[in-house]
DNA sequence: TGGGTGACGACGC
DNA sequence: AGCGTCGCCACCC
């Protein structure tokens, strides 16, 4: 496809006024892989740019300079992002997802490696109000020593918030880095009800697991917001917890499956 | 192609 | 306690 043809199609698309024609142009450009569409949507971090195509949501970044966003998008994905002239259904799904609803949102991960896709899929399983260590993600996807690579894969998450990479934290329960800065990551977790500070304090004293007598199991301290509570005992090692007759929690899976 | 580079983690002071 | 160091592994020129 020549650059000239590309430009002609872009021009057609941006100059056309009729909504129906634009929808048609959107679909045509998308089908030939030339351009995604983007718009601004509100999120827990304020307004964000969201881009999509027929496969699903392709990108999410903080709103601001549209020029800078489209430059970034083109460099990252080697295709264009054009302002949307209609709002397809997927944008409604994005709004609901960003409002905290559990919606089944299609995401375009075609440029991810299989390893990155596995990391992102695993991050997507972490419920709101929970957090998991980077090393936990590595273990769960059967690359237990690829902990740094998990960090790199999450750093590459094309759709932060929608794939909740902010719920992956360091093993000492400090929050670790984030595309939008660790301060925002901390705020997101706090707004989901998770207080990391007391958990960091426990970790410093060597407490890694918490017994849940009411469920006869033991958890990671970040398995939801009700783990740290009166009458719950902390354990330094898995063996200590097992010795109490407790089973590993089936939600946070504190140890590798047997 | 092979060495450089990270949103990490364990260890040593 | 907090820092530096080093090993780790996937990915990128």
mmCIF file of C-alpha atoms (C1' of nucleotides) in Angstrom:
data_model
loop_
_atom_site.group_PDB
_atom_site.id
_atom_site.type_symbol
_atom_site.label_atom_id
_atom_site.label_comp_id
_atom_site.label_asym_id
_atom_site.label_seq_id
_atom_site.Cartn_x
_atom_site.Cartn_y
_atom_site.Cartn_z
ATOM 1 C CA UNK A 1 0.000 0.000 0.000
ATOM 2 C CA UNK A 2 1.542 3.269 -1.090
ATOM 3 C CA UNK A 3 1.814 6.265 1.172
ATOM 4 C CA UNK A 4 -0.142 8.210 -1.441
ATOM 5 C CA UNK A 5 -3.107 5.855 -1.213
ATOM 6 C CA UNK A 6 -2.894 5.907 2.518
ATOM 7 C CA UNK A 7 -3.078 9.699 2.529
ATOM 8 C CA UNK A 8 -5.962 9.704 0.095
ATOM 9 C CA UNK A 9 -7.960 7.356 2.284
ATOM 10 C CA UNK A 10 -7.164 9.406 5.378
ATOM 11 C CA UNK A 11 -8.272 12.545 3.625
ATOM 12 C CA UNK A 12 -11.478 10.910 2.479
ATOM 13 C CA UNK A 13 -12.143 9.776 5.967
ATOM 14 C CA UNK A 14 -11.466 13.020 7.778
ATOM 15 C CA UNK A 15 -13.238 15.245 5.246
ATOM 16 C CA UNK A 16 -16.446 13.302 4.860
ATOM 17 C CA UNK A 17 -19.299 14.817 6.801
ATOM 18 C CA UNK A 18 -22.124 12.325 6.603
ATOM 19 C CA UNK A 19 -22.219 10.021 9.627
ATOM 20 C CA UNK A 20 -23.263 6.982 7.649
ATOM 21 C CA UNK A 21 -20.415 7.511 5.200
ATOM 22 C CA UNK A 22 -18.009 8.019 8.064
ATOM 23 C CA UNK A 23 -19.067 4.806 9.639
ATOM 24 C CA UNK A 24 -18.464 3.154 6.312
ATOM 25 C CA UNK A 25 -15.084 4.857 6.008
ATOM 26 C CA UNK A 26 -14.163 3.774 9.525
ATOM 27 C CA UNK A 27 -14.962 0.197 8.710
ATOM 28 C CA UNK A 28 -13.134 0.314 5.386
ATOM 29 C CA UNK A 29 -9.952 1.778 6.843
ATOM 30 C CA UNK A 30 -10.113 -0.695 9.671
ATOM 31 C CA UNK A 31 -10.538 -3.658 7.356
ATOM 32 C CA UNK A 32 -7.444 -2.771 5.388
ATOM 33 C CA UNK A 33 -5.562 -2.202 8.615
ATOM 34 C CA UNK A 34 -4.931 1.480 8.074
ATOM 35 C CA UNK A 35 -6.403 3.220 11.057
ATOM 36 C CA UNK A 36 -7.908 2.770 14.464
ATOM 37 C CA UNK A 37 -10.342 5.298 15.875
ATOM 38 C CA UNK A 38 -10.012 7.121 19.156
ATOM 39 C CA UNK A 39 -12.041 9.266 21.509
ATOM 40 C CA UNK A 40 -11.865 10.652 25.052
ATOM 41 C CA UNK A 41 -13.470 8.774 27.919
ATOM 42 C CA UNK A 42 -13.551 9.530 31.631
ATOM 43 C CA UNK A 43 -11.736 7.154 33.978
ATOM 44 C CA UNK A 44 -10.598 6.864 37.596
ATOM 45 C CA UNK A 45 -7.485 8.752 36.443
ATOM 46 C CA UNK A 46 -9.456 11.497 34.706
ATOM 47 C CA UNK A 47 -9.956 11.734 30.969
ATOM 48 C CA UNK A 48 -8.123 9.206 28.833
ATOM 49 C CA UNK A 49 -7.740 8.606 25.116
ATOM 50 C CA UNK A 50 -9.144 5.233 24.111
ATOM 51 C CA UNK A 51 -8.455 3.728 20.670
ATOM 52 C CA UNK A 52 -10.140 0.729 19.083
ATOM 53 C CA UNK A 53 -10.638 -1.215 15.868
ATOM 54 C CA UNK A 54 -12.774 -4.152 14.807
ATOM 55 C CA UNK A 55 -10.752 -6.523 17.012
ATOM 56 C CA UNK A 56 -11.305 -4.549 20.186
ATOM 57 C CA UNK A 57 -9.744 -1.796 22.275
ATOM 58 C CA UNK A 58 -6.178 -1.210 21.161
ATOM 59 C CA UNK A 59 -4.841 1.560 23.385
ATOM 60 C CA UNK A 60 -5.492 3.693 26.452
ATOM 61 C CA UNK A 61 -3.380 6.703 27.444
ATOM 62 C CA UNK A 62 -3.932 9.799 29.529
ATOM 63 C CA UNK A 63 -5.796 12.476 27.591
ATOM 64 C CA UNK A 64 -4.071 15.681 26.597
ATOM 65 C CA UNK A 65 -2.337 16.612 23.382
ATOM 66 C CA UNK A 66 -4.093 14.637 20.633
ATOM 67 C CA UNK A 67 -1.171 15.243 18.305
ATOM 68 C CA UNK A 68 1.222 13.637 20.771
ATOM 69 C CA UNK A 69 -1.165 10.735 21.301
ATOM 70 C CA UNK A 70 -1.506 9.950 17.596
ATOM 71 C CA UNK A 71 2.267 10.237 17.142
ATOM 72 C CA UNK A 72 2.782 7.804 20.005
ATOM 73 C CA UNK A 73 0.126 5.471 18.601
ATOM 74 C CA UNK A 74 1.646 5.430 15.128
ATOM 75 C CA UNK A 75 5.142 4.790 16.456
ATOM 76 C CA UNK A 76 3.925 2.044 18.744
ATOM 77 C CA UNK A 77 1.580 0.184 16.372
ATOM 78 C CA UNK A 78 2.749 1.272 12.910
ATOM 79 C CA UNK A 79 -0.724 2.361 11.907
ATOM 80 C CA UNK A 80 -2.805 5.488 12.336
ATOM 81 C CA UNK A 81 -5.357 6.538 14.911
ATOM 82 C CA UNK A 82 -7.998 8.968 13.731
ATOM 83 C CA UNK A 83 -10.588 10.824 15.803
ATOM 84 C CA UNK A 84 -13.873 8.943 15.920
ATOM 85 C CA UNK A 85 -16.832 10.531 14.232
ATOM 86 C CA UNK A 86 -19.351 8.125 15.657
ATOM 87 C CA UNK A 87 -19.433 6.234 18.939
ATOM 88 C CA UNK A 88 -19.719 2.496 18.382
ATOM 89 C CA UNK A 89 -20.918 0.087 21.010
ATOM 90 C CA UNK A 90 -17.437 -0.762 22.219
ATOM 91 C CA UNK A 91 -17.007 2.727 23.640
ATOM 92 C CA UNK A 92 -20.034 2.131 25.841
ATOM 93 C CA UNK A 93 -18.405 -1.052 27.069
ATOM 94 C CA UNK A 94 -15.212 0.878 27.805
ATOM 95 C CA UNK A 95 -17.165 3.467 29.807
ATOM 96 C CA UNK A 96 -18.805 0.732 31.853
ATOM 97 C CA UNK A 97 -15.489 -1.061 32.388
ATOM 98 C CA UNK A 98 -13.835 2.155 33.547
ATOM 99 C CA UNK A 99 -16.769 2.795 35.863
ATOM 100 C CA UNK A 100 -15.901 -0.488 37.576
ATOM 101 C CA UNK A 101 -18.390 -2.837 35.934
ATOM 102 C CA UNK A 102 -17.273 -6.332 35.099
ATOM 103 C CA UNK A 103 -17.811 -6.296 31.344
ATOM 104 C CA UNK A 104 -16.402 -8.671 28.796
ATOM 105 C CA UNK A 105 -14.412 -6.205 26.742
ATOM 106 C CA UNK A 106 -12.609 -7.275 23.573
ATOM 107 C CA UNK A 107 -8.993 -6.087 23.534
ATOM 108 C CA UNK A 108 -6.662 -6.081 20.535
ATOM 109 C CA UNK A 109 -3.400 -7.681 21.645
ATOM 110 C CA UNK A 110 -2.201 -8.662 18.195
ATOM 111 C CA UNK A 111 1.217 -7.045 18.570
ATOM 112 C CA UNK A 112 1.909 -8.741 21.886
ATOM 113 C CA UNK A 113 4.205 -11.745 22.111
ATOM 114 C CA UNK A 114 2.680 -14.945 23.552
ATOM 115 C CA UNK A 115 4.540 -14.270 26.789
ATOM 116 C CA UNK A 116 3.153 -10.730 27.031
ATOM 117 C CA UNK A 117 -0.342 -11.972 26.246
ATOM 118 C CA UNK A 118 -0.097 -14.575 29.003
ATOM 119 C CA UNK A 119 1.037 -11.930 31.493
ATOM 120 C CA UNK A 120 -1.794 -9.585 30.527
ATOM 121 C CA UNK A 121 -4.377 -12.378 30.618
ATOM 122 C CA UNK A 122 -3.221 -13.264 34.110
ATOM 123 C CA UNK A 123 -3.333 -9.642 35.260
ATOM 124 C CA UNK A 124 -6.875 -9.491 33.959
ATOM 125 C CA UNK A 125 -7.890 -12.245 36.386
ATOM 126 C CA UNK A 126 -6.981 -10.175 39.451
ATOM 127 C CA UNK A 127 -10.247 -8.956 40.975
ATOM 128 C CA UNK A 128 -10.856 -5.375 42.018
ATOM 129 C CA UNK A 129 -9.617 -4.759 45.566
ATOM 130 C CA UNK A 130 -6.969 -7.464 45.198
ATOM 131 C CA UNK A 131 -3.269 -7.314 44.344
ATOM 132 C CA UNK A 132 -0.672 -9.936 43.433
ATOM 133 C CA UNK A 133 3.116 -9.852 43.362
ATOM 134 C CA UNK A 134 5.047 -9.805 40.073
ATOM 135 C CA UNK A 135 6.557 -13.133 41.135
ATOM 136 C CA UNK A 136 3.047 -14.569 41.560
ATOM 137 C CA UNK A 137 2.175 -13.692 37.960
ATOM 138 C CA UNK A 138 5.433 -15.289 36.780
ATOM 139 C CA UNK A 139 4.675 -18.470 38.698
ATOM 140 C CA UNK A 140 1.063 -18.647 37.526
ATOM 141 C CA UNK A 141 2.007 -18.515 33.858
ATOM 142 C CA UNK A 142 4.687 -21.184 34.348
ATOM 143 C CA UNK A 143 7.672 -18.860 33.948
ATOM 144 C CA UNK A 144 8.565 -18.699 37.633
ATOM 145 C CA UNK A 145 11.980 -17.119 37.053
ATOM 146 C CA UNK A 146 10.850 -14.563 34.480
ATOM 147 C CA UNK A 147 9.895 -12.022 37.134
ATOM 148 C CA UNK A 148 11.635 -9.054 35.542
ATOM 149 C CA UNK A 149 10.174 -9.981 32.186
ATOM 150 C CA UNK A 150 6.707 -9.874 33.783
ATOM 151 C CA UNK A 151 7.456 -6.300 34.799
ATOM 152 C CA UNK A 152 8.499 -5.448 31.253
ATOM 153 C CA UNK A 153 5.362 -7.050 29.821
ATOM 154 C CA UNK A 154 3.140 -5.062 32.189
ATOM 155 C CA UNK A 155 5.055 -1.887 31.342
ATOM 156 C CA UNK A 156 4.004 -2.588 27.755
ATOM 157 C CA UNK A 157 0.309 -3.029 28.601
ATOM 158 C CA UNK A 158 -1.426 -1.164 25.757
ATOM 159 C CA UNK A 159 -4.625 -0.759 27.796
ATOM 160 C CA UNK A 160 -3.836 0.082 31.437
ATOM 161 C CA UNK A 161 -6.918 0.297 33.715
ATOM 162 C CA UNK A 162 -8.842 -1.954 31.298
ATOM 163 C CA UNK A 163 -6.258 -4.658 31.933
ATOM 164 C CA UNK A 164 -5.588 -3.842 35.585
ATOM 165 C CA UNK A 165 -1.801 -3.981 35.676
ATOM 166 C CA UNK A 166 -1.926 -1.606 38.663
ATOM 167 C CA UNK A 167 -2.947 -4.645 40.748
ATOM 168 C CA UNK A 168 0.481 -6.228 40.340
ATOM 169 C CA UNK A 169 2.824 -5.137 43.128
ATOM 170 C CA UNK A 170 6.237 -6.021 44.507
ATOM 171 C CA UNK A 171 6.748 -9.002 46.779
ATOM 172 C CA UNK A 172 7.407 -6.705 49.736
ATOM 173 C CA UNK A 173 4.038 -5.026 48.976
ATOM 174 C CA UNK A 174 5.527 -1.711 47.999
ATOM 175 C CA UNK A 175 3.554 -0.823 44.933
ATOM 176 C CA UNK A 176 6.238 -0.823 42.240
ATOM 177 C CA UNK A 177 6.273 1.258 39.074
ATOM 178 C CA UNK A 178 3.389 2.187 36.758
ATOM 179 C CA UNK A 179 2.946 3.795 33.330
ATOM 180 C CA UNK A 180 1.218 6.759 34.931
ATOM 181 C CA UNK A 181 3.533 6.858 37.953
ATOM 182 C CA UNK A 182 3.538 4.811 41.148
ATOM 183 C CA UNK A 183 1.665 7.558 43.007
ATOM 184 C CA UNK A 184 -1.356 7.016 40.758
ATOM 185 C CA UNK A 185 -1.001 3.264 41.108
ATOM 186 C CA UNK A 186 -1.138 3.625 44.894
ATOM 187 C CA UNK A 187 -4.203 5.834 44.598
ATOM 188 C CA UNK A 188 -5.994 3.355 42.343
ATOM 189 C CA UNK A 189 -5.380 0.529 44.791
ATOM 190 C CA UNK A 190 -6.476 2.672 47.722
ATOM 191 C CA UNK A 191 -9.642 3.637 45.878
ATOM 192 C CA UNK A 192 -10.314 -0.060 45.351
ATOM 193 C CA UNK A 193 -10.150 -0.396 49.132
ATOM 194 C CA UNK A 194 -6.686 -1.914 49.458
ATOM 195 C CA UNK A 195 -4.337 -0.429 52.066
ATOM 196 C CA UNK A 196 -0.796 -1.487 51.313
ATOM 197 C CA UNK A 197 0.965 0.209 54.235
ATOM 198 C CA UNK A 198 -0.063 -2.195 57.013
ATOM 199 C CA UNK A 199 0.692 -5.084 54.679
ATOM 200 C CA UNK A 200 4.169 -3.712 53.977
ATOM 201 C CA UNK A 201 4.670 -3.491 57.726
ATOM 202 C CA UNK A 202 3.701 -7.148 58.118
ATOM 203 C CA UNK A 203 5.997 -8.112 55.225
ATOM 204 C CA UNK A 204 8.894 -6.315 56.897
ATOM 205 C CA UNK A 205 8.341 -8.526 59.923
ATOM 206 C CA UNK A 206 8.350 -11.577 57.666
ATOM 207 C CA UNK A 207 4.605 -12.211 57.531
ATOM 208 C CA UNK A 208 3.734 -13.472 54.045
ATOM 209 C CA UNK A 209 0.458 -15.386 54.532
ATOM 210 C CA UNK A 210 -2.657 -14.772 56.596
ATOM 211 C CA UNK A 211 -4.916 -17.465 57.990
ATOM 212 C CA UNK A 212 -8.664 -17.176 57.372
ATOM 213 C CA UNK A 213 -10.166 -19.341 60.110
ATOM 214 C CA UNK A 214 -13.730 -18.848 58.813
ATOM 215 C CA UNK A 215 -12.732 -20.377 55.451
ATOM 216 C CA UNK A 216 -10.175 -22.820 56.821
ATOM 217 C CA UNK A 217 -7.617 -21.430 54.377
ATOM 218 C CA UNK A 218 -4.621 -19.128 54.200
ATOM 219 C CA UNK A 219 -4.207 -16.217 51.799
ATOM 220 C CA UNK A 220 -1.826 -13.669 50.449
ATOM 221 C CA UNK A 221 -2.370 -10.509 52.534
ATOM 222 C CA UNK A 222 -3.717 -8.753 49.415
ATOM 223 C CA UNK A 223 -6.465 -11.302 48.669
ATOM 224 C CA UNK A 224 -9.182 -8.669 48.850
ATOM 225 C CA UNK A 225 -9.736 -6.075 51.530
ATOM 226 C CA UNK A 226 -10.894 -8.278 54.419
ATOM 227 C CA UNK A 227 -7.862 -10.496 54.875
ATOM 228 C CA UNK A 228 -6.172 -8.435 57.545
ATOM 229 C CA UNK A 229 -8.578 -8.678 60.449
ATOM 230 C CA UNK A 230 -8.910 -9.384 64.133
ATOM 231 C CA UNK A 231 -8.418 -13.072 64.871
ATOM 232 C CA UNK A 232 -6.478 -13.782 61.667
ATOM 233 C CA UNK A 233 -3.007 -15.092 62.320
ATOM 234 C CA UNK A 234 -0.011 -14.287 60.148
ATOM 235 C CA UNK A 235 2.441 -16.912 58.948
ATOM 236 C CA UNK A 236 6.022 -16.572 57.767
ATOM 237 C CA UNK A 237 6.038 -19.740 55.707
ATOM 238 C CA UNK A 238 3.625 -22.010 53.914
ATOM 239 C CA UNK A 239 4.627 -24.841 56.240
ATOM 240 C CA UNK A 240 3.467 -22.895 59.288
ATOM 241 C CA UNK A 241 0.062 -22.356 57.700
ATOM 242 C CA UNK A 242 -0.267 -25.963 56.569
ATOM 243 C CA UNK A 243 0.686 -27.128 60.055
ATOM 244 C CA UNK A 244 -2.435 -25.378 61.327
ATOM 245 C CA UNK A 245 -4.509 -27.545 59.009
ATOM 246 C CA UNK A 246 -5.275 -24.603 56.685
ATOM 247 C CA UNK A 247 -5.529 -25.022 52.921
ATOM 248 C CA UNK A 248 -4.173 -22.616 50.321
ATOM 249 C CA UNK A 249 -6.885 -20.159 49.280
ATOM 250 C CA UNK A 250 -8.369 -21.114 45.926
ATOM 251 C CA UNK A 251 -8.744 -17.454 44.948
ATOM 252 C CA UNK A 252 -5.256 -16.048 45.554
ATOM 253 C CA UNK A 253 -3.438 -19.398 45.252
ATOM 254 C CA UNK A 254 -0.590 -18.512 47.636
ATOM 255 C CA UNK A 255 1.466 -21.519 46.505
ATOM 256 C CA UNK A 256 2.012 -23.375 43.245
ATOM 257 C CA UNK A 257 -0.601 -25.981 42.402
ATOM 258 C CA UNK A 258 0.375 -29.502 43.358
ATOM 259 C "C1'" DT B 1 23.659 -12.315 16.800
ATOM 260 C "C1'" DG B 2 24.679 -11.037 20.879
ATOM 261 C "C1'" DG B 3 24.972 -7.789 24.099
ATOM 262 C "C1'" DG B 4 22.134 -4.112 26.371
ATOM 263 C "C1'" DT B 5 18.052 -3.214 29.075
ATOM 264 C "C1'" DG B 6 14.167 -3.285 32.485
ATOM 265 C "C1'" DA B 7 7.118 -1.700 36.420
ATOM 266 C "C1'" DC B 8 11.769 -7.679 39.966
ATOM 267 C "C1'" DG B 9 13.689 -10.261 43.965
ATOM 268 C "C1'" DA B 10 17.182 -12.178 47.149
ATOM 269 C "C1'" DC B 11 21.069 -11.002 49.685
ATOM 270 C "C1'" DG B 12 24.694 -8.429 51.810
ATOM 271 C "C1'" DC B 13 26.064 -4.633 54.415
ATOM 272 C "C1'" DA C 1 16.168 0.181 57.130
ATOM 273 C "C1'" DG C 2 17.557 1.296 52.982
ATOM 274 C "C1'" DC C 3 20.806 0.903 49.527
ATOM 275 C "C1'" DG C 4 23.998 -1.506 46.099
ATOM 276 C "C1'" DT C 5 24.801 -5.762 43.638
ATOM 277 C "C1'" DC C 6 23.851 -9.417 41.032
ATOM 278 C "C1'" DG C 7 21.081 -13.111 38.810
ATOM 279 C "C1'" DC C 8 17.187 -13.796 36.160
ATOM 280 C "C1'" DC C 9 14.648 -13.889 31.480
ATOM 281 C "C1'" DA C 10 12.151 -11.938 27.433
ATOM 282 C "C1'" DC C 11 12.819 -8.510 24.032
ATOM 283 C "C1'" DC C 12 15.096 -5.132 21.192
ATOM 284 C "C1'" DC C 13 18.058 -3.419 18.085
#
